[in-house]
mmCIF file of N, CA and C in Angstrom:
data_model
loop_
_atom_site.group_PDB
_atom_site.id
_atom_site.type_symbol
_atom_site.label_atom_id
_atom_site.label_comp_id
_atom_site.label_asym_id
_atom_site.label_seq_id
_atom_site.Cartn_x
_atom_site.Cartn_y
_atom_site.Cartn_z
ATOM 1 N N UNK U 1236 -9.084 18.306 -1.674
ATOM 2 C CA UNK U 1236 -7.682 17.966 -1.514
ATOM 3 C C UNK U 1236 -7.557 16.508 -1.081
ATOM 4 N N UNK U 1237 -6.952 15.587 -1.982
ATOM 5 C CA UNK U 1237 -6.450 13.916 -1.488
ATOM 6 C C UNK U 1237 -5.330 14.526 -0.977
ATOM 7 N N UNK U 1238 -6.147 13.418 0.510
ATOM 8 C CA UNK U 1238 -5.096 13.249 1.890
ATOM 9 C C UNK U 1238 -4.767 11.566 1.957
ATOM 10 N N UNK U 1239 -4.005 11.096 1.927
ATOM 11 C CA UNK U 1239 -3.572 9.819 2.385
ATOM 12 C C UNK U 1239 -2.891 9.419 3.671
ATOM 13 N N UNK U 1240 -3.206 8.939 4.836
ATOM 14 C CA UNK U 1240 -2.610 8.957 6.142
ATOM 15 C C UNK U 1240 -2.450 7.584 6.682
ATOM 16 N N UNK U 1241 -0.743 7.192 6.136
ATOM 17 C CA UNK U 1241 -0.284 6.059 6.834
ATOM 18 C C UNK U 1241 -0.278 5.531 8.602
ATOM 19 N N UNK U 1242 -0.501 4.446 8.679
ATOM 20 C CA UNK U 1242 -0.026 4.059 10.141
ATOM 21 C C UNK U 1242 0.037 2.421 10.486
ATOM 22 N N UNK U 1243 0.669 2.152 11.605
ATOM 23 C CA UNK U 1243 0.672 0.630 11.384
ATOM 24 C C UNK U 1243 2.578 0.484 11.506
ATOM 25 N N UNK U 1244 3.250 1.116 11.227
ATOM 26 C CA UNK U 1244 4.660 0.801 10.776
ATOM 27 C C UNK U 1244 5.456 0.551 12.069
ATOM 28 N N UNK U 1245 6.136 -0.062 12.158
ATOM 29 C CA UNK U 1245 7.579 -0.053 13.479
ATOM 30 C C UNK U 1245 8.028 -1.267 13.000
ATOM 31 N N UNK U 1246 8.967 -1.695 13.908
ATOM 32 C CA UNK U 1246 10.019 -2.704 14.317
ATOM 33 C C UNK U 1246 9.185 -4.291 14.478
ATOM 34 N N UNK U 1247 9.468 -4.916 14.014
ATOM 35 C CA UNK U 1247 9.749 -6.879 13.960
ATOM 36 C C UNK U 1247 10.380 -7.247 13.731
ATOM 37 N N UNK U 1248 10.755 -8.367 14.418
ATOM 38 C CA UNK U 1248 11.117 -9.790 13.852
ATOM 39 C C UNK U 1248 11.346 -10.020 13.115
ATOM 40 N N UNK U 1249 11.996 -10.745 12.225
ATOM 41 C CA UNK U 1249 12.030 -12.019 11.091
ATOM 42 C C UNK U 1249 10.827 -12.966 11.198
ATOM 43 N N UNK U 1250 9.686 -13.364 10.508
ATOM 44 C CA UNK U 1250 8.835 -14.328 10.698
ATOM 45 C C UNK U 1250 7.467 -13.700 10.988
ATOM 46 N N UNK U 1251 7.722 -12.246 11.809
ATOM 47 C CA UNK U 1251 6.641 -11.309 12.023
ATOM 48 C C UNK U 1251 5.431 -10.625 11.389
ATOM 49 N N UNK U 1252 4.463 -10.148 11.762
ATOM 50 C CA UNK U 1252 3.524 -9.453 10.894
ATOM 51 C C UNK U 1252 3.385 -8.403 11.417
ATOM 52 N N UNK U 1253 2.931 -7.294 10.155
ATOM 53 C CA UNK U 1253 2.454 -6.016 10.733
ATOM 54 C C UNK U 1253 1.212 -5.846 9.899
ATOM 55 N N UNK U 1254 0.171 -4.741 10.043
ATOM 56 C CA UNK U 1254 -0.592 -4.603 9.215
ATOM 57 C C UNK U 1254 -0.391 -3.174 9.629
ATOM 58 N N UNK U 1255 -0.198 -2.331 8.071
ATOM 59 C CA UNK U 1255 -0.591 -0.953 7.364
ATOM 60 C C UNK U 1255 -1.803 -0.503 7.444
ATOM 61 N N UNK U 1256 -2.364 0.751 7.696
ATOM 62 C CA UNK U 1256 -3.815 1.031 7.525
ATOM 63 C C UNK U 1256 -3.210 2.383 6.632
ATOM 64 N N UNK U 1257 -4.032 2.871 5.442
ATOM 65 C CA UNK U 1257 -3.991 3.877 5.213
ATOM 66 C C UNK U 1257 -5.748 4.697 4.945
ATOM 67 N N UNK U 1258 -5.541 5.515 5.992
ATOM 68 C CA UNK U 1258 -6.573 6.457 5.385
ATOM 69 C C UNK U 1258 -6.720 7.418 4.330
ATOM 70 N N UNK U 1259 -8.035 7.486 3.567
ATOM 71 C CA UNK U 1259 -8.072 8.187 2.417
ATOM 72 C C UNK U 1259 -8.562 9.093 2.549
ATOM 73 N N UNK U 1260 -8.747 10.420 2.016
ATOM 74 C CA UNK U 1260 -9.728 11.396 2.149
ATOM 75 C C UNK U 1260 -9.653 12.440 0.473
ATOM 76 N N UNK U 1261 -10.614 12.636 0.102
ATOM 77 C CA UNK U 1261 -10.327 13.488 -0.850
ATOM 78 C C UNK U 1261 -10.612 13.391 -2.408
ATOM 79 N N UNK U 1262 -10.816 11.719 -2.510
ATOM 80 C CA UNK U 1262 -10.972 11.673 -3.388
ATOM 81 C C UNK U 1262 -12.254 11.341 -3.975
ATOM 82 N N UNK U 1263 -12.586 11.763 -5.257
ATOM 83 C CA UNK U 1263 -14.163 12.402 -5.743
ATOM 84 C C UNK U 1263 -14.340 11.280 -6.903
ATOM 85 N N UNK U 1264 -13.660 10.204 -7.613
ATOM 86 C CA UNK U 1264 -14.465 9.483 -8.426
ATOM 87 C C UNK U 1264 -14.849 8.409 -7.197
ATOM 88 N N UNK U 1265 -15.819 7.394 -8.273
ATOM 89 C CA UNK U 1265 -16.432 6.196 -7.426
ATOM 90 C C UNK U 1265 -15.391 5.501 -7.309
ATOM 91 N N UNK U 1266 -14.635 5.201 -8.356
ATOM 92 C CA UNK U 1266 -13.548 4.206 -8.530
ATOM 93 C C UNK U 1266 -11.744 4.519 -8.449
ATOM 94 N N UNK U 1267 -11.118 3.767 -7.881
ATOM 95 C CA UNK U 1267 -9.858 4.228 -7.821
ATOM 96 C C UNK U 1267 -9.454 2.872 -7.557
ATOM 97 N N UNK U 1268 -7.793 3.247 -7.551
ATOM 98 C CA UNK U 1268 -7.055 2.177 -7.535
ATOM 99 C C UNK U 1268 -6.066 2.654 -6.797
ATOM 100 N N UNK U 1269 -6.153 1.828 -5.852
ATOM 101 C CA UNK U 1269 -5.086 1.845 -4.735
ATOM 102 C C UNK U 1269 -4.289 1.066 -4.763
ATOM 103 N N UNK U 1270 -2.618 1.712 -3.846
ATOM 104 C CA UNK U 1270 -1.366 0.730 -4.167
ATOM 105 C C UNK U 1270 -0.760 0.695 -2.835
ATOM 106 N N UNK U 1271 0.492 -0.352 -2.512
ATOM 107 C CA UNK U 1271 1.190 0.439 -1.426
ATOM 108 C C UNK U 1271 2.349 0.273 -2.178
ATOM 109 N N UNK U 1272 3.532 1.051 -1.676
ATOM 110 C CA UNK U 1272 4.729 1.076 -2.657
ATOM 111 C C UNK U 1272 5.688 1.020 -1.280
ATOM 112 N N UNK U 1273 6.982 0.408 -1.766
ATOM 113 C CA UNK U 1273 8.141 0.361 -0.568
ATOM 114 C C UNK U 1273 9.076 1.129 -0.984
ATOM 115 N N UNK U 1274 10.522 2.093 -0.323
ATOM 116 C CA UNK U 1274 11.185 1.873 -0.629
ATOM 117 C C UNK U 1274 12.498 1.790 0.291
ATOM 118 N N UNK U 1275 13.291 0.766 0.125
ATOM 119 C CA UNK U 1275 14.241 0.538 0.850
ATOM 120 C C UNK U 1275 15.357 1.553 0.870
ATOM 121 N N UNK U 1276 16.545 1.121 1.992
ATOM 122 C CA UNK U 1276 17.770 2.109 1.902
ATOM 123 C C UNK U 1276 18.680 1.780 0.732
ATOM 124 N N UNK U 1277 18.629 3.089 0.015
ATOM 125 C CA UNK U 1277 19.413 2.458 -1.042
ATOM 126 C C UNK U 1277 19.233 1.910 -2.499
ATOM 127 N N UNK U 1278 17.639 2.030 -2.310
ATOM 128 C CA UNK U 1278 16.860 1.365 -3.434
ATOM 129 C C UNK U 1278 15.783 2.375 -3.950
ATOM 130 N N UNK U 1279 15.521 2.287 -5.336
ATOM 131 C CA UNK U 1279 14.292 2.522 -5.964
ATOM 132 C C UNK U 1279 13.495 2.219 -5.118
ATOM 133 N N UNK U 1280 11.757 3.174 -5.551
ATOM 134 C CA UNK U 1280 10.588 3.312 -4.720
ATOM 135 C C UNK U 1280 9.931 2.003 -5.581
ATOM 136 N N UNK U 1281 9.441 0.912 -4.894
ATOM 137 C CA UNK U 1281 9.040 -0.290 -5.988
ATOM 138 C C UNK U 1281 7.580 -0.643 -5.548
ATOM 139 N N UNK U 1282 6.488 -1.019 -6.414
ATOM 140 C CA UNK U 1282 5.722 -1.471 -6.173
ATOM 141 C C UNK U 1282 5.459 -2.633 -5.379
ATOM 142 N N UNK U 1283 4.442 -2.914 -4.490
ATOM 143 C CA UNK U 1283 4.134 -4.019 -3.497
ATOM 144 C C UNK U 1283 2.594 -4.790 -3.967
ATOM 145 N N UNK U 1284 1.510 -3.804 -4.046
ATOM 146 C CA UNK U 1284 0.410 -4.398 -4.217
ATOM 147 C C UNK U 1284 -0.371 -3.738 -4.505
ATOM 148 N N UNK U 1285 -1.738 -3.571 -4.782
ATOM 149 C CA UNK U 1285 -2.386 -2.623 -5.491
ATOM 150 C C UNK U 1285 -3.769 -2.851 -5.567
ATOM 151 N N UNK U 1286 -4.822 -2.801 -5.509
ATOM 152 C CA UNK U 1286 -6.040 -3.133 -5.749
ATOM 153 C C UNK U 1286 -7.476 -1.926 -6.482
ATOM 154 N N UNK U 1287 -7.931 -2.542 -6.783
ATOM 155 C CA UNK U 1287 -9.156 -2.112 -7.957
ATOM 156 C C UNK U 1287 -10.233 -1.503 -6.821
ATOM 157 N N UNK U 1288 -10.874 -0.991 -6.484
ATOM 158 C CA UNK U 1288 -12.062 -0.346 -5.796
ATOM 159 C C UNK U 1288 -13.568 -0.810 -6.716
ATOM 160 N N UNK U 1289 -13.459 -1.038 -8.051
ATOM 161 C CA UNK U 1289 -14.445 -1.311 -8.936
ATOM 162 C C UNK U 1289 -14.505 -2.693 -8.361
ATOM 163 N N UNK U 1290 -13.386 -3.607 -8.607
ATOM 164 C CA UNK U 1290 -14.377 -5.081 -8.677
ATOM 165 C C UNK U 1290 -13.160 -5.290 -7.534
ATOM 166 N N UNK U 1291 -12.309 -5.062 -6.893
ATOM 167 C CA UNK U 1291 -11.680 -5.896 -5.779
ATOM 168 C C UNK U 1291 -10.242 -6.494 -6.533
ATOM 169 N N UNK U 1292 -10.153 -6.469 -7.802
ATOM 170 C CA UNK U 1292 -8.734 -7.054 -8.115
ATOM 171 C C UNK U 1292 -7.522 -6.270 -7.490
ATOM 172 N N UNK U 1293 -7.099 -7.572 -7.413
ATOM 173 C CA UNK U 1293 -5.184 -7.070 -6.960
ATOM 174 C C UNK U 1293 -4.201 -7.685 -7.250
ATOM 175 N N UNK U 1294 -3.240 -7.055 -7.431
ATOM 176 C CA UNK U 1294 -2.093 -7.445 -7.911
ATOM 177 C C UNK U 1294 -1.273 -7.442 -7.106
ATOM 178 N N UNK U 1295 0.382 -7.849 -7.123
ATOM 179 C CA UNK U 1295 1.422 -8.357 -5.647
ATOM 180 C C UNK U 1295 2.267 -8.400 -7.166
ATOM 181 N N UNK U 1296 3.493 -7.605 -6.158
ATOM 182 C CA UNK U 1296 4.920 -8.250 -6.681
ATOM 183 C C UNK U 1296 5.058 -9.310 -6.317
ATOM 184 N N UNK U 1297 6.110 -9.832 -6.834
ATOM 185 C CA UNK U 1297 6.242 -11.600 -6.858
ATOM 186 C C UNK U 1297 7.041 -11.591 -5.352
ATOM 187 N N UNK U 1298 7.682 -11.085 -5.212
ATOM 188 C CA UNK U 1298 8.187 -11.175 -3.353
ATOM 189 C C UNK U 1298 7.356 -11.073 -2.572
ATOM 190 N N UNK U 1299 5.961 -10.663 -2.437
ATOM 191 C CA UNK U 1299 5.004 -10.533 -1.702
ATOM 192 C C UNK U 1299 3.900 -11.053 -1.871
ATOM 193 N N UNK U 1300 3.869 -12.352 -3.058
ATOM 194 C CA UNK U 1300 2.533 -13.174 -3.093
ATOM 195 C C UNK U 1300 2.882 -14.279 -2.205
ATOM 196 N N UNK U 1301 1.247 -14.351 -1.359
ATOM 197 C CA UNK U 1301 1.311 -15.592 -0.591
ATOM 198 C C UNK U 1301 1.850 -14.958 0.830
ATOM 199 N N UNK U 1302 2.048 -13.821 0.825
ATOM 200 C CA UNK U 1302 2.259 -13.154 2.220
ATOM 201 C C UNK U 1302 1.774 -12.330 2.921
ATOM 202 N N UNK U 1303 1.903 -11.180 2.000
ATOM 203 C CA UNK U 1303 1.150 -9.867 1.438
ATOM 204 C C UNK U 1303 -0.526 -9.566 1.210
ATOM 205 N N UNK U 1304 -1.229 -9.473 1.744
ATOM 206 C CA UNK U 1304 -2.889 -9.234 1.506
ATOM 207 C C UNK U 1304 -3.359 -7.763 1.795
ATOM 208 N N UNK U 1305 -3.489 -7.448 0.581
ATOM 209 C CA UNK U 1305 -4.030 -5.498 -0.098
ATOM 210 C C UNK U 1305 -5.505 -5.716 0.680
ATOM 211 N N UNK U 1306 -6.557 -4.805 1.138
ATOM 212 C CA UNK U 1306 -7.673 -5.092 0.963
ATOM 213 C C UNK U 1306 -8.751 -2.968 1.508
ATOM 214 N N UNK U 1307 -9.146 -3.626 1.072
ATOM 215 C CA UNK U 1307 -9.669 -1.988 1.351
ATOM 216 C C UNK U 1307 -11.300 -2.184 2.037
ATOM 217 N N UNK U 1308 -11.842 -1.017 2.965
ATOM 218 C CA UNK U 1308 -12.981 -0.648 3.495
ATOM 219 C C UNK U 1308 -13.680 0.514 2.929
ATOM 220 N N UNK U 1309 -14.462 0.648 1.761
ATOM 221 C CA UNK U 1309 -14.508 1.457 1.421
ATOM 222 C C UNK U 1309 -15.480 2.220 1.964
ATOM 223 N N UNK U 1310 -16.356 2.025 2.770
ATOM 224 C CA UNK U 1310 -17.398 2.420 3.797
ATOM 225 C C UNK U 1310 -16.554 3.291 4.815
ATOM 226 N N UNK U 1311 -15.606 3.281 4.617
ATOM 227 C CA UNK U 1311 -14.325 3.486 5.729
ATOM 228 C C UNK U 1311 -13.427 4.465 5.208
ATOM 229 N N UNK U 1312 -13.661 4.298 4.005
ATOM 230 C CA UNK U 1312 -12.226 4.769 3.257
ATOM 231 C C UNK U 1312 -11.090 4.417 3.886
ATOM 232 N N UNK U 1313 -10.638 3.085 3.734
ATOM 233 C CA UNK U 1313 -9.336 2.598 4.504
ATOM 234 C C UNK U 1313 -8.784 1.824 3.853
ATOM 235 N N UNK U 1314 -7.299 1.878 3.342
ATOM 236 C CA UNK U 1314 -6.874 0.446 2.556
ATOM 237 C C UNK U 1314 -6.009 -0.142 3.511
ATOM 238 N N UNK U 1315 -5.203 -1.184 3.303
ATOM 239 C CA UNK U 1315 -4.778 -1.949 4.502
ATOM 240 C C UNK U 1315 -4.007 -3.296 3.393
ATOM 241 N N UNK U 1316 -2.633 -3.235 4.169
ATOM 242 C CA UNK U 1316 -1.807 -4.161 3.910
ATOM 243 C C UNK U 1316 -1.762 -5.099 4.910
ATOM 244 N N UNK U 1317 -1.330 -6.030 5.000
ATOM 245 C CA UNK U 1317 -1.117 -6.974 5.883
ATOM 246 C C UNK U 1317 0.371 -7.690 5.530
ATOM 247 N N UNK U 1318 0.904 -7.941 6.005
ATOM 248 C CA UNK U 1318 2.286 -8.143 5.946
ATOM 249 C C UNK U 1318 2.368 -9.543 6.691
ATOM 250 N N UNK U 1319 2.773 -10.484 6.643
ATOM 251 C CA UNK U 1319 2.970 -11.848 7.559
ATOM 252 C C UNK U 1319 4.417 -12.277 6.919
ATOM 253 N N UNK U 1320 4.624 -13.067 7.641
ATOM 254 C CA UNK U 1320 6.547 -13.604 7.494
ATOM 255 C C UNK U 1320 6.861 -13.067 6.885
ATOM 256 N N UNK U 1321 7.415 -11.697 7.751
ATOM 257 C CA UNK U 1321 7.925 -10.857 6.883
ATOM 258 C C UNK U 1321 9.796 -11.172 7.069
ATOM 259 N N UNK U 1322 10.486 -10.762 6.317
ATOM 260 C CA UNK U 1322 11.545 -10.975 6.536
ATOM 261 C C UNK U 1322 12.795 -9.754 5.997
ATOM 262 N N UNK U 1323 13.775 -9.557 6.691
ATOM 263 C CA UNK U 1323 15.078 -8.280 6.459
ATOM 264 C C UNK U 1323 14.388 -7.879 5.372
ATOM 265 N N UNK U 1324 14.603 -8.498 4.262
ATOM 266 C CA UNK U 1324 14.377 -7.995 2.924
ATOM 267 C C UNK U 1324 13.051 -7.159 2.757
ATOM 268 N N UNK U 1325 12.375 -7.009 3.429
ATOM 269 C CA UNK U 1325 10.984 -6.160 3.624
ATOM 270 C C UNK U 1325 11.313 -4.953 4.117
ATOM 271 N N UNK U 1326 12.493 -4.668 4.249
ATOM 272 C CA UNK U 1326 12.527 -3.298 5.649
ATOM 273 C C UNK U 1326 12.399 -1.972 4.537
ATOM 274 N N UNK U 1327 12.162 -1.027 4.822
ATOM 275 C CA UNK U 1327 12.126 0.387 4.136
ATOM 276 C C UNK U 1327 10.809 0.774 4.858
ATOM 277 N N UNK U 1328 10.845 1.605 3.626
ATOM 278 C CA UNK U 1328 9.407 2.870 3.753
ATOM 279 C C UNK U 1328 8.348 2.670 3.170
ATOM 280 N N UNK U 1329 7.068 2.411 3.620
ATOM 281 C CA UNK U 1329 5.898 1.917 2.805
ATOM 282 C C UNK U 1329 4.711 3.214 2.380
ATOM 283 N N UNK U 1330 4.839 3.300 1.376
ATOM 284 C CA UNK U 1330 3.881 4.505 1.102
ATOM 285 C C UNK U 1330 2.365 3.922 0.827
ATOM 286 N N UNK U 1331 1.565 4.439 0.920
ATOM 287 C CA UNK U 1331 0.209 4.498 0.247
ATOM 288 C C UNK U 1331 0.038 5.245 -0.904
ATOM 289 N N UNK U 1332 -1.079 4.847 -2.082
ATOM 290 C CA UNK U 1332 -1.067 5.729 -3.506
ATOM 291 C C UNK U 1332 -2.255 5.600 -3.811
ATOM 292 N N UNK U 1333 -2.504 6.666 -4.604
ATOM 293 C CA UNK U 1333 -3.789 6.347 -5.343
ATOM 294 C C UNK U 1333 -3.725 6.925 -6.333
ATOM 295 N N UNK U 1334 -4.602 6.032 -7.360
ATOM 296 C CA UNK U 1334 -4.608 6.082 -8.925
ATOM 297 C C UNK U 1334 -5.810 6.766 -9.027
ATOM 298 N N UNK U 1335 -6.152 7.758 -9.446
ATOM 299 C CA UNK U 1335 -8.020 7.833 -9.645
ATOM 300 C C UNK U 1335 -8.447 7.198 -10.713
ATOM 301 N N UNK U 1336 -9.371 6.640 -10.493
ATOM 302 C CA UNK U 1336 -10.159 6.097 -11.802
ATOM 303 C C UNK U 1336 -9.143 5.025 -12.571
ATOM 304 N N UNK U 1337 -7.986 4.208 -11.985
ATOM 305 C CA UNK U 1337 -7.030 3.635 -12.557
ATOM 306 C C UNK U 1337 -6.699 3.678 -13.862
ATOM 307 N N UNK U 1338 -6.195 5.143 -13.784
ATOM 308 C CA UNK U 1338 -5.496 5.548 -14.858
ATOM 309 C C UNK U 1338 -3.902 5.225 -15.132
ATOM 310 N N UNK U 1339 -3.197 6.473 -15.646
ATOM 311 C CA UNK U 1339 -2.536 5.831 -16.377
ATOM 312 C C UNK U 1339 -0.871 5.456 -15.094
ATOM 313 N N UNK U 1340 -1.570 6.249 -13.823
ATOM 314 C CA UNK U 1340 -0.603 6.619 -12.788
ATOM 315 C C UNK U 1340 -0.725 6.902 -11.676
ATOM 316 N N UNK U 1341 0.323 6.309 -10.578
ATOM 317 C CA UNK U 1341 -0.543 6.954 -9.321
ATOM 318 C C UNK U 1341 -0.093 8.428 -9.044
ATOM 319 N N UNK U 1342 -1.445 9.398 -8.621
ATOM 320 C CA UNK U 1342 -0.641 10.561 -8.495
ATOM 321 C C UNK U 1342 -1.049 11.196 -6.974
ATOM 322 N N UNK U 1343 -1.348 10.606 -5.882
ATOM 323 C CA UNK U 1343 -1.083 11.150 -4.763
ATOM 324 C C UNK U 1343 -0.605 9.912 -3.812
ATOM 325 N N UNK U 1344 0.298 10.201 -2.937
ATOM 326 C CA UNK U 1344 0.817 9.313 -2.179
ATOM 327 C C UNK U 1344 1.135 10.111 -0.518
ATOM 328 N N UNK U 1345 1.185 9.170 0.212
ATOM 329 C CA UNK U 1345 1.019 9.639 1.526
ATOM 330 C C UNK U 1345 2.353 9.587 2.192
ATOM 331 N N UNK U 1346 2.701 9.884 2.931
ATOM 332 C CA UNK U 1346 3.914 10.650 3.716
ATOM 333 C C UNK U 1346 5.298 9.404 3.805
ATOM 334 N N UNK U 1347 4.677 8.333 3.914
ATOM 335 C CA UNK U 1347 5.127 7.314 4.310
ATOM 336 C C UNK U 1347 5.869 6.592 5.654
ATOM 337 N N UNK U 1348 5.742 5.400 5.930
ATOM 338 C CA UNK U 1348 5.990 5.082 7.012
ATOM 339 C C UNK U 1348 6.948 3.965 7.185
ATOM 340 N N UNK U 1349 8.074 3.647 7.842
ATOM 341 C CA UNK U 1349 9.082 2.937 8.303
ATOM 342 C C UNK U 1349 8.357 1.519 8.946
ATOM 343 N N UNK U 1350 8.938 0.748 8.338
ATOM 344 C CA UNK U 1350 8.801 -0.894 8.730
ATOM 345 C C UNK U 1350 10.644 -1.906 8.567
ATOM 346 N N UNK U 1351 10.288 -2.029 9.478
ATOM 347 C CA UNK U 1351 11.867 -2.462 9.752
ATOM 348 C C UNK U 1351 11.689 -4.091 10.401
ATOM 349 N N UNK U 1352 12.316 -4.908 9.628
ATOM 350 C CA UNK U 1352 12.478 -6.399 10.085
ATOM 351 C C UNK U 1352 13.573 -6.387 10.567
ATOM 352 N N UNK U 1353 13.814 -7.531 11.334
ATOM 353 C CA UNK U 1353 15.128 -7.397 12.008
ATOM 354 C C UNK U 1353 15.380 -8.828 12.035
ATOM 355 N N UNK U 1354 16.517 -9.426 11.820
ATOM 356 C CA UNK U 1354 16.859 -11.054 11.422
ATOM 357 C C UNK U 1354 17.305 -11.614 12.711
#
């Protein structure tokens, strides 16, 4: 059974950082592809960032390059966002996902957790 277990989330600033940890458990290929996804009040669930387990690539929505750093422990099974100047426009719910074998979709995601900027 894939378990995904967010933490890391609360209240900042404008200008602030938080860092996400999500733990993994469960999953049986070598390779996967991990994401974190947001979604705000009011808004579609939207992609944030995402990374490869095979070779380390990642990808960033364009609001979150240059801020935003995906990175994973896989000795650990841990992926991890990092968030820096973050600002209002960041606030919602940040999920964790995983793709197995980066296919065609992510199909387990974790409970999700509240991150709230404040201006």
């Amino acid at each position: 059974q894939v378990r995904l277990v967010e933490s890391g989330g609360g209240s900042v600033q404008a200008g602030g950082s938080v860092r996400l940890s999500c733990a993994v458990s469960g999953l049986t290929y070598r390779y996967n592809c991990m994401g974190w996804f947001r979604q705000a009040p009011g808004s579609e669930r939207e992609g944030v960032a995402a990374i490869s387990s095979r070779d380390g690539t990642t990808w960033y929505v364009d609001s979150a390059k240059g801020r935003f750093t995906i990175s994973q422990d896989n000795a650990k099974s841990m992926v991890y966002l990092q968030m820096n100047s973050l600002k209002p426009e960041d606030t919602g719910t940040y999920y964790c996902a995983a793709n197995p074998r980066c296919g065609n979709q992510f199909e387990y995601w974790g409970q999700g957790i509240l991150v709230t900027v404040s201006s």
